[in-house]
JSON list of C-alpha atoms in Angstrom, two decimals:
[
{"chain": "A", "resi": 233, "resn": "UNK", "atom": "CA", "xyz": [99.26, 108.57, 131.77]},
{"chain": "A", "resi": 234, "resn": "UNK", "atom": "CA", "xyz": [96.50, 105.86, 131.32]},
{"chain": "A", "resi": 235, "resn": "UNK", "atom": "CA", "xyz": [93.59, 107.86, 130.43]},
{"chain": "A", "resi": 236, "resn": "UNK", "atom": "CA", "xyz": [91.61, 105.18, 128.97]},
{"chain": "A", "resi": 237, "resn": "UNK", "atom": "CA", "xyz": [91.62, 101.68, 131.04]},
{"chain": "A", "resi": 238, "resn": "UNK", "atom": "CA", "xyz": [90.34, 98.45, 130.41]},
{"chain": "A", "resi": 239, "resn": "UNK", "atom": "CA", "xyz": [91.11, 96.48, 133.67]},
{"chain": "A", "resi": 240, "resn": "UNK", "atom": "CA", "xyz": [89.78, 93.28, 132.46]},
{"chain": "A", "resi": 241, "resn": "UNK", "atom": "CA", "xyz": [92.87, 91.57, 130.26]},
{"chain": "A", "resi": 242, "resn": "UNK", "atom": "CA", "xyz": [90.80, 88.76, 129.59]},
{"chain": "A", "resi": 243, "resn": "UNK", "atom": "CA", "xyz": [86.86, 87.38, 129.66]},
{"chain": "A", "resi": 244, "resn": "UNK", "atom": "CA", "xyz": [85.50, 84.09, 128.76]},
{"chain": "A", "resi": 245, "resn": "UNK", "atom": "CA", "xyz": [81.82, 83.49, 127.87]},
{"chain": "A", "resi": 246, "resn": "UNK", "atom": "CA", "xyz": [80.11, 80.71, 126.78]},
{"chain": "A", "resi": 247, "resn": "UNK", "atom": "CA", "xyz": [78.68, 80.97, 123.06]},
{"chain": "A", "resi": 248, "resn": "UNK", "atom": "CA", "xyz": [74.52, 82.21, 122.99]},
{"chain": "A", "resi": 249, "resn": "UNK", "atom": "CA", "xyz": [75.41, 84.01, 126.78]},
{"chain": "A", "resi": 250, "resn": "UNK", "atom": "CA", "xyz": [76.04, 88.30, 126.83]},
{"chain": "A", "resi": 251, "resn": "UNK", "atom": "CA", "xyz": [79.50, 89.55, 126.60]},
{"chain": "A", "resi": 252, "resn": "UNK", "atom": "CA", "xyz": [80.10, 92.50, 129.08]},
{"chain": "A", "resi": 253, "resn": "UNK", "atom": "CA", "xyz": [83.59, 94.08, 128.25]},
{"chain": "A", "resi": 254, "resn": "UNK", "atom": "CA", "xyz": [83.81, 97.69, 130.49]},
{"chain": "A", "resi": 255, "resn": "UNK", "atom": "CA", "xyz": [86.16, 100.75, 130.07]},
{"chain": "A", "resi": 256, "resn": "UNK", "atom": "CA", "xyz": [86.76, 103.51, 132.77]},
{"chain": "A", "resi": 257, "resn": "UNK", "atom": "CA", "xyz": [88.17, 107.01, 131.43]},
{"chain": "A", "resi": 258, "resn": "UNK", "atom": "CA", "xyz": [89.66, 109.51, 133.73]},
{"chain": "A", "resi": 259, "resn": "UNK", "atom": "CA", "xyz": [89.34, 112.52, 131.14]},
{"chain": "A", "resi": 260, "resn": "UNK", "atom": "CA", "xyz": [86.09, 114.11, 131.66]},
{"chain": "A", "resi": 261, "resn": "UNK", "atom": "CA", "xyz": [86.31, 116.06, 128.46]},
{"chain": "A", "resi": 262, "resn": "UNK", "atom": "CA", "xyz": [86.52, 113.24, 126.12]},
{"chain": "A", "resi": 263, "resn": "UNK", "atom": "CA", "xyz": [83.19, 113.00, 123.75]},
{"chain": "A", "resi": 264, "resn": "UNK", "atom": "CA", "xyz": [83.74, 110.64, 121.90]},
{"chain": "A", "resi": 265, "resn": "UNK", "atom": "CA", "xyz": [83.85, 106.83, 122.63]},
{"chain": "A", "resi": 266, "resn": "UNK", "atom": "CA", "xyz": [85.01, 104.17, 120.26]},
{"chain": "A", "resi": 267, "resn": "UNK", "atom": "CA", "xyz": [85.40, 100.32, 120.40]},
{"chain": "A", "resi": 268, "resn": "UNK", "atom": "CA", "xyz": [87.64, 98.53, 117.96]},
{"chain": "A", "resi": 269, "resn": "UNK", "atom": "CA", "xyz": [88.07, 95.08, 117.58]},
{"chain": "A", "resi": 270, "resn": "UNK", "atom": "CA", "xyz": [91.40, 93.17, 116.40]},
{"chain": "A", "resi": 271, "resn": "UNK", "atom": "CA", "xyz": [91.65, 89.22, 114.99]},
{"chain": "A", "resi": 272, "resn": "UNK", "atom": "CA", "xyz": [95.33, 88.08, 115.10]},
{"chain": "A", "resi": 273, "resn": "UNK", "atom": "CA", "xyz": [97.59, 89.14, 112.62]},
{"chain": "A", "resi": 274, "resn": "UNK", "atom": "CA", "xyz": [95.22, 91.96, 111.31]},
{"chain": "A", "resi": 275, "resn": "UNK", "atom": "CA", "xyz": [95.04, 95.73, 111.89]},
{"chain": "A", "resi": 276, "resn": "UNK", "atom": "CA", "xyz": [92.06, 96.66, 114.18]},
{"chain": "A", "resi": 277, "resn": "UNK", "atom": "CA", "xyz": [88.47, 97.61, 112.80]},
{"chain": "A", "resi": 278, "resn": "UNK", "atom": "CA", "xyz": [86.02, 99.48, 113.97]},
{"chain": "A", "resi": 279, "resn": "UNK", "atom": "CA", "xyz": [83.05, 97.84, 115.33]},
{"chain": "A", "resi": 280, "resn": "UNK", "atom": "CA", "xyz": [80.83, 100.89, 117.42]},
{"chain": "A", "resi": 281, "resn": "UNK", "atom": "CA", "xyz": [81.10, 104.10, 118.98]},
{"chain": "A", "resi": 282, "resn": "UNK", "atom": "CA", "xyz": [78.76, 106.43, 120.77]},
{"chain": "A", "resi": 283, "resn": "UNK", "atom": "CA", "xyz": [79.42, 110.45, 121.45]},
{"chain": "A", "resi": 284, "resn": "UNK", "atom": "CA", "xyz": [78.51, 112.29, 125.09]},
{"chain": "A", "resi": 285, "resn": "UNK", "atom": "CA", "xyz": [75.41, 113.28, 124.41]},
{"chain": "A", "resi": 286, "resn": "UNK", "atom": "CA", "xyz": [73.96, 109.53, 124.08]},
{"chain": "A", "resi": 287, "resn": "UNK", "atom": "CA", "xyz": [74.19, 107.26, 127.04]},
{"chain": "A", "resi": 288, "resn": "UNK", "atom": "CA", "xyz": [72.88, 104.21, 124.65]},
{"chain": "A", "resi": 289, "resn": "UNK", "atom": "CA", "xyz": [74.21, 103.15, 120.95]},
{"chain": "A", "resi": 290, "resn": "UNK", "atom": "CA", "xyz": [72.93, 99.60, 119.30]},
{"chain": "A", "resi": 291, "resn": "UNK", "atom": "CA", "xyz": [74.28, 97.85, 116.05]},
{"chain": "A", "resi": 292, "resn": "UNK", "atom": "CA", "xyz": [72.85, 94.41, 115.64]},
{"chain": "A", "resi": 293, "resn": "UNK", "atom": "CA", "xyz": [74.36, 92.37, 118.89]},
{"chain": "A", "resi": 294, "resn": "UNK", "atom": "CA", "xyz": [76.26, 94.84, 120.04]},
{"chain": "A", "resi": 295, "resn": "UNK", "atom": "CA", "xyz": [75.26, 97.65, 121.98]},
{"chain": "A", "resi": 296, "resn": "UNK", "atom": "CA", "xyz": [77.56, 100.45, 123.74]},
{"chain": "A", "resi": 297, "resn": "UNK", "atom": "CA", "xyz": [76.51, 101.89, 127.04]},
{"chain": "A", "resi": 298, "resn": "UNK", "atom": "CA", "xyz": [77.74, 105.60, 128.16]},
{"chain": "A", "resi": 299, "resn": "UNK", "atom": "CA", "xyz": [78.03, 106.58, 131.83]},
{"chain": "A", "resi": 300, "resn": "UNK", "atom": "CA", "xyz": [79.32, 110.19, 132.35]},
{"chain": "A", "resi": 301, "resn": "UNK", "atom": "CA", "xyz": [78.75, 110.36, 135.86]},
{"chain": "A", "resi": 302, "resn": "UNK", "atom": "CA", "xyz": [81.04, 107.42, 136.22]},
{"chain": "A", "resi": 303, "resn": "UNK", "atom": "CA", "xyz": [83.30, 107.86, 133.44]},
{"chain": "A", "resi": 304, "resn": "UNK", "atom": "CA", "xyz": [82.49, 104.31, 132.21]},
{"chain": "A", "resi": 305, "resn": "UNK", "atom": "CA", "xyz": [81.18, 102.35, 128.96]},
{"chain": "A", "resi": 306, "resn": "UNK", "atom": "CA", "xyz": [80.42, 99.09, 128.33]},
{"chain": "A", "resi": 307, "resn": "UNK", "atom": "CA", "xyz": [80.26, 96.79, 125.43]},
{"chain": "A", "resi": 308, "resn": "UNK", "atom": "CA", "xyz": [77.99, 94.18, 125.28]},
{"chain": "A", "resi": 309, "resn": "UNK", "atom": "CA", "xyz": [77.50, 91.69, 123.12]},
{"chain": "A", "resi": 310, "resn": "UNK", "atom": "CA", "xyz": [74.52, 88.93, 122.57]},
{"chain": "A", "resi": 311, "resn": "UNK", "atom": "CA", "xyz": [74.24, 86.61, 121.49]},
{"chain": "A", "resi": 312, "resn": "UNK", "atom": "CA", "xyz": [77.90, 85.78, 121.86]},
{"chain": "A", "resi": 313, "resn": "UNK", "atom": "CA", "xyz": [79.34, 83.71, 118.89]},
{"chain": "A", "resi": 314, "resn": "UNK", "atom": "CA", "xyz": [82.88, 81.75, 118.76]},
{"chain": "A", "resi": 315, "resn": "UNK", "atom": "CA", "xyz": [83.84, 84.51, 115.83]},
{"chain": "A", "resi": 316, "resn": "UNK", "atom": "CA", "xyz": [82.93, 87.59, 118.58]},
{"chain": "A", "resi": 317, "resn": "UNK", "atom": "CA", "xyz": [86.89, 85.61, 119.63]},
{"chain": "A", "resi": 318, "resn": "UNK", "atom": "CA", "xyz": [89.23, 88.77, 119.09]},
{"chain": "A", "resi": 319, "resn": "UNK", "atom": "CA", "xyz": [90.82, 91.68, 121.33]},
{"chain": "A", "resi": 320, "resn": "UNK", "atom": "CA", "xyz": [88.82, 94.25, 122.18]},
{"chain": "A", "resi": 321, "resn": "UNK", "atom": "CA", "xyz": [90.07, 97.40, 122.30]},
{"chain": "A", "resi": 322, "resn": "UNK", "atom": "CA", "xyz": [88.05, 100.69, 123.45]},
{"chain": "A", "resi": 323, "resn": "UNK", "atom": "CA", "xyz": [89.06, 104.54, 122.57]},
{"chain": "A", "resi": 324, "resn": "UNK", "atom": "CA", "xyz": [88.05, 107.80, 123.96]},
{"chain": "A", "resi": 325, "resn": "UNK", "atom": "CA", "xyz": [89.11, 111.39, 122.65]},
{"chain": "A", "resi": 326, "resn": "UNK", "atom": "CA", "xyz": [87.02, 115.17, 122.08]},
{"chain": "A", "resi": 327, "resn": "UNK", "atom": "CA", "xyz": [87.91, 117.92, 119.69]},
{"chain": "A", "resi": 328, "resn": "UNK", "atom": "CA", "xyz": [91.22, 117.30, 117.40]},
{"chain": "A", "resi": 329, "resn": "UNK", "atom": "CA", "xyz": [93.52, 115.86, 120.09]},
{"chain": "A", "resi": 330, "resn": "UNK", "atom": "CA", "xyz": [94.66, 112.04, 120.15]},
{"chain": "A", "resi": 331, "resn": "UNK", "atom": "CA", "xyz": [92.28, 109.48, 120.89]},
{"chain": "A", "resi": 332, "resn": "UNK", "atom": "CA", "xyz": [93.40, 107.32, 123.77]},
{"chain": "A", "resi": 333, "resn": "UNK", "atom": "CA", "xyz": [92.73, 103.68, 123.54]},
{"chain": "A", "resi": 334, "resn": "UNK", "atom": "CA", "xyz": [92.71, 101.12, 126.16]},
{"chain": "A", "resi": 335, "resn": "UNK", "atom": "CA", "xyz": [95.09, 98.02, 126.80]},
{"chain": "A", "resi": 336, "resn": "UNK", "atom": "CA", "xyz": [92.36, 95.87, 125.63]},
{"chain": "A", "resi": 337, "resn": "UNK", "atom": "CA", "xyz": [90.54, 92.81, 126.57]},
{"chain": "A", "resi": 338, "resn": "UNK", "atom": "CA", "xyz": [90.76, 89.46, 125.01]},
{"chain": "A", "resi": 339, "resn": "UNK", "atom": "CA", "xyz": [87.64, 88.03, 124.48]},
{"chain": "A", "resi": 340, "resn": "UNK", "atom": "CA", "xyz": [86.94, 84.08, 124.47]},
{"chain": "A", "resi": 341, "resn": "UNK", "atom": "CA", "xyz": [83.73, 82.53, 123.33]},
{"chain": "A", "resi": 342, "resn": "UNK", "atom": "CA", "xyz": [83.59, 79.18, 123.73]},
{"chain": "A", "resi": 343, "resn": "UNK", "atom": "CA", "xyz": [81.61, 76.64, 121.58]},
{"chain": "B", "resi": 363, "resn": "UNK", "atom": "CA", "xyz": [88.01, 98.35, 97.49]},
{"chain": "B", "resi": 364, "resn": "UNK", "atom": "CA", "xyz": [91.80, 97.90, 98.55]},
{"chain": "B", "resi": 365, "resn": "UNK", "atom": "CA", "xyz": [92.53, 98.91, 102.47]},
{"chain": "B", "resi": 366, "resn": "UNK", "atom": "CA", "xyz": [95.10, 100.42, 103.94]},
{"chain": "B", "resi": 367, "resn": "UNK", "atom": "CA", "xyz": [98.52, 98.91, 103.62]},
{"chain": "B", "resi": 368, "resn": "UNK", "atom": "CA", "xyz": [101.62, 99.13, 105.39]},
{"chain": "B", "resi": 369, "resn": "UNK", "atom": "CA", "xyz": [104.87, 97.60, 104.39]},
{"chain": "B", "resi": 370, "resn": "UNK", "atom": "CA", "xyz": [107.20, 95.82, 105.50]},
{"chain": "B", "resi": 371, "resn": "UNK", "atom": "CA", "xyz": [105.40, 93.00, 107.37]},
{"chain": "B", "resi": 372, "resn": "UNK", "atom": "CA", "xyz": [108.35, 92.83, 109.54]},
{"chain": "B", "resi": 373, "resn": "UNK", "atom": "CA", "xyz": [111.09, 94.94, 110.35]},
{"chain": "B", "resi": 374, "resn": "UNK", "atom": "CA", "xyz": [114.36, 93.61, 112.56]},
{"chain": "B", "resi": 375, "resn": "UNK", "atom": "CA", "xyz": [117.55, 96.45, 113.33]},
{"chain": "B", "resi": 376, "resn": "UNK", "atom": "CA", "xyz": [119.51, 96.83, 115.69]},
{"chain": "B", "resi": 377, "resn": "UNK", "atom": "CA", "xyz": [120.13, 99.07, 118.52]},
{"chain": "B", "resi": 378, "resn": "UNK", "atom": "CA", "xyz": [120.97, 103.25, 117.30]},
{"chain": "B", "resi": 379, "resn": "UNK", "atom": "CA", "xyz": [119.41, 101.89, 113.99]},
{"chain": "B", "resi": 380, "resn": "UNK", "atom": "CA", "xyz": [116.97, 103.81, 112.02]},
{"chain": "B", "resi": 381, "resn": "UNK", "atom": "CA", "xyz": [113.81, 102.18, 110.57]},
{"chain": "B", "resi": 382, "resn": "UNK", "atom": "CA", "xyz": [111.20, 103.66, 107.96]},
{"chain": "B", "resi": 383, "resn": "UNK", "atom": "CA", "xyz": [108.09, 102.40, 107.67]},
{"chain": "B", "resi": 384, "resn": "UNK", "atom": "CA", "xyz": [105.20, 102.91, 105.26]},
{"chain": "B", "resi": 385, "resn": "UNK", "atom": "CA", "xyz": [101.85, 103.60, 104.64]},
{"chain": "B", "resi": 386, "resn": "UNK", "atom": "CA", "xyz": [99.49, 103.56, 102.24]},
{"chain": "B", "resi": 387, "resn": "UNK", "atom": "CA", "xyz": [95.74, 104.85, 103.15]},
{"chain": "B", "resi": 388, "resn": "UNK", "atom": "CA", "xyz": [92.38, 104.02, 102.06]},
{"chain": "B", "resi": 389, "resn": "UNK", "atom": "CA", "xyz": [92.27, 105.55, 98.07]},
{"chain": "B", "resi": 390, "resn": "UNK", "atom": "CA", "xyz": [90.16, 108.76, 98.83]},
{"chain": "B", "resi": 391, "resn": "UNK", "atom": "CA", "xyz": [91.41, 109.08, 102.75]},
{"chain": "B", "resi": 392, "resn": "UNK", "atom": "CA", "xyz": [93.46, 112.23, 103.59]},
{"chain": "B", "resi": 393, "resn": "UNK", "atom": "CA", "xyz": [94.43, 111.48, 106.69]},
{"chain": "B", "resi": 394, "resn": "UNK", "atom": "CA", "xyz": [97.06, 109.33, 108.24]},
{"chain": "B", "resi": 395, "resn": "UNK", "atom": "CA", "xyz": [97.88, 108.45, 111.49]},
{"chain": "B", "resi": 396, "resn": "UNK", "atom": "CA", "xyz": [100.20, 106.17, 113.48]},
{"chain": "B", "resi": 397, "resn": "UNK", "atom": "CA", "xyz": [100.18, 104.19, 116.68]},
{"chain": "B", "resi": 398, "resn": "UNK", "atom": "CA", "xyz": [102.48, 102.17, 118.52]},
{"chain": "B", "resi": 399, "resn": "UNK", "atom": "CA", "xyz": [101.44, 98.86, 120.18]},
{"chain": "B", "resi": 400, "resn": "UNK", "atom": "CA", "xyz": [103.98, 97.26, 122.33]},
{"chain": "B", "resi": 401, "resn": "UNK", "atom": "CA", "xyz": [103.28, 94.46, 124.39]},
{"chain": "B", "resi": 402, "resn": "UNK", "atom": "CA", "xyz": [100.95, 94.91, 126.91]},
{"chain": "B", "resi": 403, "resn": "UNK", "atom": "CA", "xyz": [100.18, 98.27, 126.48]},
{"chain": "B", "resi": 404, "resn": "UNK", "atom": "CA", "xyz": [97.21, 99.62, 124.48]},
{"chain": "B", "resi": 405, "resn": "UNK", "atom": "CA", "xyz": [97.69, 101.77, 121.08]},
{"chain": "B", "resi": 406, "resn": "UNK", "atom": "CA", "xyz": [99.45, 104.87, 121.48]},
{"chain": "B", "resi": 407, "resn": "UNK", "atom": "CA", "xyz": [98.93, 107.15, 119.12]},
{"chain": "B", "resi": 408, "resn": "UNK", "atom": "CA", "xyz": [102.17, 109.13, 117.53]},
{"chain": "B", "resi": 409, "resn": "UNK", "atom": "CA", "xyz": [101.19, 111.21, 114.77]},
{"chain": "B", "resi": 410, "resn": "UNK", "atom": "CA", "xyz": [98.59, 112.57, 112.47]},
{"chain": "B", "resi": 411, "resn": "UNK", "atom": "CA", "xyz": [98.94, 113.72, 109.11]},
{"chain": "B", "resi": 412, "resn": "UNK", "atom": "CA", "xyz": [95.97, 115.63, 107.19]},
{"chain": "B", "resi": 413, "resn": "UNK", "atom": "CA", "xyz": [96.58, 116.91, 103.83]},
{"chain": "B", "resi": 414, "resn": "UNK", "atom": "CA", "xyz": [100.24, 116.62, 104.09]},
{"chain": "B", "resi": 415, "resn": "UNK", "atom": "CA", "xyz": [100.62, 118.75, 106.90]},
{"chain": "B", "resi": 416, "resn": "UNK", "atom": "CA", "xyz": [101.57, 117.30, 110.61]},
{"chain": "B", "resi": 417, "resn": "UNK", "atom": "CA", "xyz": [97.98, 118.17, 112.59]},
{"chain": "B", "resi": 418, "resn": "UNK", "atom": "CA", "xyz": [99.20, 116.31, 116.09]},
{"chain": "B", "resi": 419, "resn": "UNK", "atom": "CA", "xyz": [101.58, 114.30, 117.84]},
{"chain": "B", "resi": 420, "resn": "UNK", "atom": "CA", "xyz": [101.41, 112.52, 120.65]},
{"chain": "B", "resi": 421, "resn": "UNK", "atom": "CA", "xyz": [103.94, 112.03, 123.49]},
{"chain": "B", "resi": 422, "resn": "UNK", "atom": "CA", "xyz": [106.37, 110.33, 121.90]},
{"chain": "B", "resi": 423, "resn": "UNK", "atom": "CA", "xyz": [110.74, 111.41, 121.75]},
{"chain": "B", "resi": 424, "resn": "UNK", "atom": "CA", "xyz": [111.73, 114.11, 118.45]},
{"chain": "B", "resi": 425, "resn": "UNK", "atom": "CA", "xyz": [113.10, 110.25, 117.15]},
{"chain": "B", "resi": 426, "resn": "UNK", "atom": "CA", "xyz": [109.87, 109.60, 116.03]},
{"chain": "B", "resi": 427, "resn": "UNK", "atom": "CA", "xyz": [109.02, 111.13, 112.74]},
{"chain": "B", "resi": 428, "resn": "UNK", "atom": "CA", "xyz": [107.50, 111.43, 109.81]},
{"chain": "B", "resi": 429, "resn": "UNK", "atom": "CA", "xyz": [105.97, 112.97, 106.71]},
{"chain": "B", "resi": 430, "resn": "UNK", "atom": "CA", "xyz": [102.63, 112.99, 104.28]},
{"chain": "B", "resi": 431, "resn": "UNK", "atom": "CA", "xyz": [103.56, 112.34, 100.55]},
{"chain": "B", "resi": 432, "resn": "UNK", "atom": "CA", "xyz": [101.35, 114.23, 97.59]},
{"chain": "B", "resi": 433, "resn": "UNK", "atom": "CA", "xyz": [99.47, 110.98, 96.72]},
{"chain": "B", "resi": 434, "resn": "UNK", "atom": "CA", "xyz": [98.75, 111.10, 100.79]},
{"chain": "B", "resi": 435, "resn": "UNK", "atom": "CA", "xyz": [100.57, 108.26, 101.76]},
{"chain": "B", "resi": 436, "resn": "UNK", "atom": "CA", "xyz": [102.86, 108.07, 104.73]},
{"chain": "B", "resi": 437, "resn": "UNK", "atom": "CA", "xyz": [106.56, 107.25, 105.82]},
{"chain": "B", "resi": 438, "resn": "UNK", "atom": "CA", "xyz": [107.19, 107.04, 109.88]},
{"chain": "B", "resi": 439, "resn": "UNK", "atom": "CA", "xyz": [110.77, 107.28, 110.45]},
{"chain": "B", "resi": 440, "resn": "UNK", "atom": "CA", "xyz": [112.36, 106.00, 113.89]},
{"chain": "B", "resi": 441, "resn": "UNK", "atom": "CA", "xyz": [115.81, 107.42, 114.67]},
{"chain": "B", "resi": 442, "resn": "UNK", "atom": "CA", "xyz": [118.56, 105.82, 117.27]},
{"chain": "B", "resi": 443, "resn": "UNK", "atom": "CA", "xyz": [116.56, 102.70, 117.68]},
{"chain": "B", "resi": 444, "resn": "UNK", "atom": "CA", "xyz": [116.22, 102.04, 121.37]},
{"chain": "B", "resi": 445, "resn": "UNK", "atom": "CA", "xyz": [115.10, 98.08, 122.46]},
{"chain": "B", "resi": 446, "resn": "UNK", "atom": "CA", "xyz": [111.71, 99.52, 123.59]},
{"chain": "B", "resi": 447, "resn": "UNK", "atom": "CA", "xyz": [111.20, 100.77, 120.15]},
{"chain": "B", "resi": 448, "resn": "UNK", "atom": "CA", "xyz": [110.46, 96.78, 119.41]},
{"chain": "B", "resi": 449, "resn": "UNK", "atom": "CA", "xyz": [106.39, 97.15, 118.98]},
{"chain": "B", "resi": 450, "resn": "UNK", "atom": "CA", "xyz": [103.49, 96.66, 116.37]},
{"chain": "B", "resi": 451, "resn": "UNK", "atom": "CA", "xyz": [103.18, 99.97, 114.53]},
{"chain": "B", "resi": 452, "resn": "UNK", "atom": "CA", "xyz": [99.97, 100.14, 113.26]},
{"chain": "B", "resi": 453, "resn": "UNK", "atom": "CA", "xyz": [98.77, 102.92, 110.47]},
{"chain": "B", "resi": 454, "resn": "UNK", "atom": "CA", "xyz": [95.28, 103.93, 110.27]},
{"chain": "B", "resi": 455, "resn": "UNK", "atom": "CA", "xyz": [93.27, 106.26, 107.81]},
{"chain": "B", "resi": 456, "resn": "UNK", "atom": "CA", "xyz": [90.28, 108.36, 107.37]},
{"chain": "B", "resi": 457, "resn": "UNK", "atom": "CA", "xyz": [88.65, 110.13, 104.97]},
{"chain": "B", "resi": 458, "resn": "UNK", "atom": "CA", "xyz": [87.78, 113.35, 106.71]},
{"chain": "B", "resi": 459, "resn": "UNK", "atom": "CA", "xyz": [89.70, 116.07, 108.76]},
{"chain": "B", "resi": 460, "resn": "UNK", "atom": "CA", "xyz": [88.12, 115.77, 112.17]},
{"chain": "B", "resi": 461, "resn": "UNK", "atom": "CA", "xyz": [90.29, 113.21, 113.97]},
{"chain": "B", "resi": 462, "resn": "UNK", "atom": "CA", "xyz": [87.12, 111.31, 114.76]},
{"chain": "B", "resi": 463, "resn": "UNK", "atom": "CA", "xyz": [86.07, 110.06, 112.06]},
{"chain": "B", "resi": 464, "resn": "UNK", "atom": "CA", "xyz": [86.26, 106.23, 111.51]},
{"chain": "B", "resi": 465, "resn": "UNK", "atom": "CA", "xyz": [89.66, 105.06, 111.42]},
{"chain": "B", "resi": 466, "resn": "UNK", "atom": "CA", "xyz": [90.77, 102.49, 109.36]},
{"chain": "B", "resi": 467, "resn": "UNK", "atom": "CA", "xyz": [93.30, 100.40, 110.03]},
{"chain": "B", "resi": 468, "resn": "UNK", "atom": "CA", "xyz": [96.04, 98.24, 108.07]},
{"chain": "B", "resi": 469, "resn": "UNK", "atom": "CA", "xyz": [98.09, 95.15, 109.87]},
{"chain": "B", "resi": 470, "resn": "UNK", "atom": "CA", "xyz": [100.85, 96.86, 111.05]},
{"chain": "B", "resi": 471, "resn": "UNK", "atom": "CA", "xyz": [104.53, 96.66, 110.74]},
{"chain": "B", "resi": 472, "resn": "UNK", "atom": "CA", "xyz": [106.34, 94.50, 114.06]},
{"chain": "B", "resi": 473, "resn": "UNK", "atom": "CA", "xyz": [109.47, 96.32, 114.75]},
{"chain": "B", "resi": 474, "resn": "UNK", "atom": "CA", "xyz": [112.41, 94.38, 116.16]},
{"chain": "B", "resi": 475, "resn": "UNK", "atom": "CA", "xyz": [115.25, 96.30, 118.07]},
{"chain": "B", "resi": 476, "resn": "UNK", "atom": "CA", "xyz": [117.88, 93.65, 119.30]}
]
C-alpha cells in the first residue's frame, strides 16, 4: 500500500538551474510532510518539512510547497549545487501512526 | 555531539537464520524507531520504541522484533530469515514522544540473507 509516491526515480539539473522533486500522497489525513535527504553510505537527514495548515515552507534554497487539494508537495531547490547530489526521499504521516516515506528520487546536479 | 549509531555495518546469514541488530540513539533521545529499506522500495517503517515501551508497529510479520533497553537504546531482532529480509535497516531517533518530531538517523545495518 504505497501511500506516499515519488514517481520520478531520477532528475538531472544543471548546477545554478531550480530543482523540482514532487510527491503525491493518497492519505488525506496525513499532516505532516517531511523531506529527507540521503548521501551514499550514510543514514538519511532531515532537510525540511511543512504541516497542513501551511501550503508554503522556505529554508535557505530550499523551499517545500503543500497542495491539499491535490495531495501533492514539491521540493525545490535553487540555486542547485553539485553537493544538492543525494536521494531524496519525502515522508508524510498525522497523529502517532507511522510516517510513510516515498521510494525516493535521485537527484543529479551537474557541474 | 555523537549521532546515532547502529552496529554491525554489515550483517550476512543465511536462510531460517536469526539476526540482531543494534541501536544506539542520539544521548538525550527517547525514542527509537526502525525502518527497512530494500532495494527499490522506499523506507518502511517497523517499529517505534518510546521510553522503553513498544508505541507502534508497522506492517511487518511477528518475525520482526524488538525491545528498548534502560539506557534507551535498541536491539531489532529478525527471526527465520527469509531472502527478502536482505535490506538496509536503518535506525532513527528523536528526542520527544510525538512521532513527528525530527528524526535522526544513523547509517544503517545491510542485511544479507543468502
Amino acid at each position: 500500500d504505497q501511500q506516499v509516491k515519488q514517481n520520478s526515480p531520477s532528475l538531472s539539473v544543471q548546477e545554478g538551474r531550480i530543482s523540482i522533486l514532487n510527491c503525491d500522497y493518497t492519505n488525506s489525513m496525513f499532516d505532516y510532510f517531511l523531506w529527507y535527504k540521503k548521501y551514499p553510505a550514510e543514514g538519511p537527514t532531515f532537510l525540511i518539512s511543512i504541516s497542513s495548515i501551511k501550503d508554503k515552507n522556505e529554508d535557505g534554497r530550499f523551499t517545500v510547497f503543500l497542495n491539499k487539494s491535490a495531495k501533492h508537495l514539491s521540493l525545490h531547490i535553487v540555486p542547485s549545487q553539485p553537493g544538492d547530489s543525494a536521494v531524496y526521499f519525502c515522508a508524510a504521516g498525522y497523529n502517532n501512526n507511522d510516517m510513510r516515506f516515498g521510494a525516493g528520487t535521485r537527484l543529479t546536479v551537474k557541474p | 555531539e555523537a549521532g546515532v549509531t547502529q552496529s554491525p555495518t554489515h550483517l550476512i546469514k543465511t536462510r531460517g537464520q536469526q539476526a540482531t541488530l543494534r541501536c544506539s540513539p542520539i544521548s538525550g533521545h527517547t525514542s527509537v524507531y526502525w525502518y527497512q529499506q530494500a532495494l527499490g522500495l522506499g523506507l518502511q517503517f517497523l517499529l517505534w520504541y518510546d521510553e522503553g515501551e513498544e508505541r507502534n508497529r508497522g506492517n511487518f510479520p511477528p518475525r520482526f522484533s524488538g525491545r528498548q533497553f534502560p539506557n534507551y537504546s535498541s536491539e531489532l531482532n529478525v527471526n527465520a530469515l527469509e531472502l527478502e529480509d536482505s535490506a538496509l535497516y536503518l535506525c532513527a531517533s528523536s528526542g520527544g514522544e510525538k512521532w513527528d518530531n525530527e528524526q535522526f538517523f544513523g547509517p544503517g545495518t545491510r542485511l544479507t540473507v543468502l
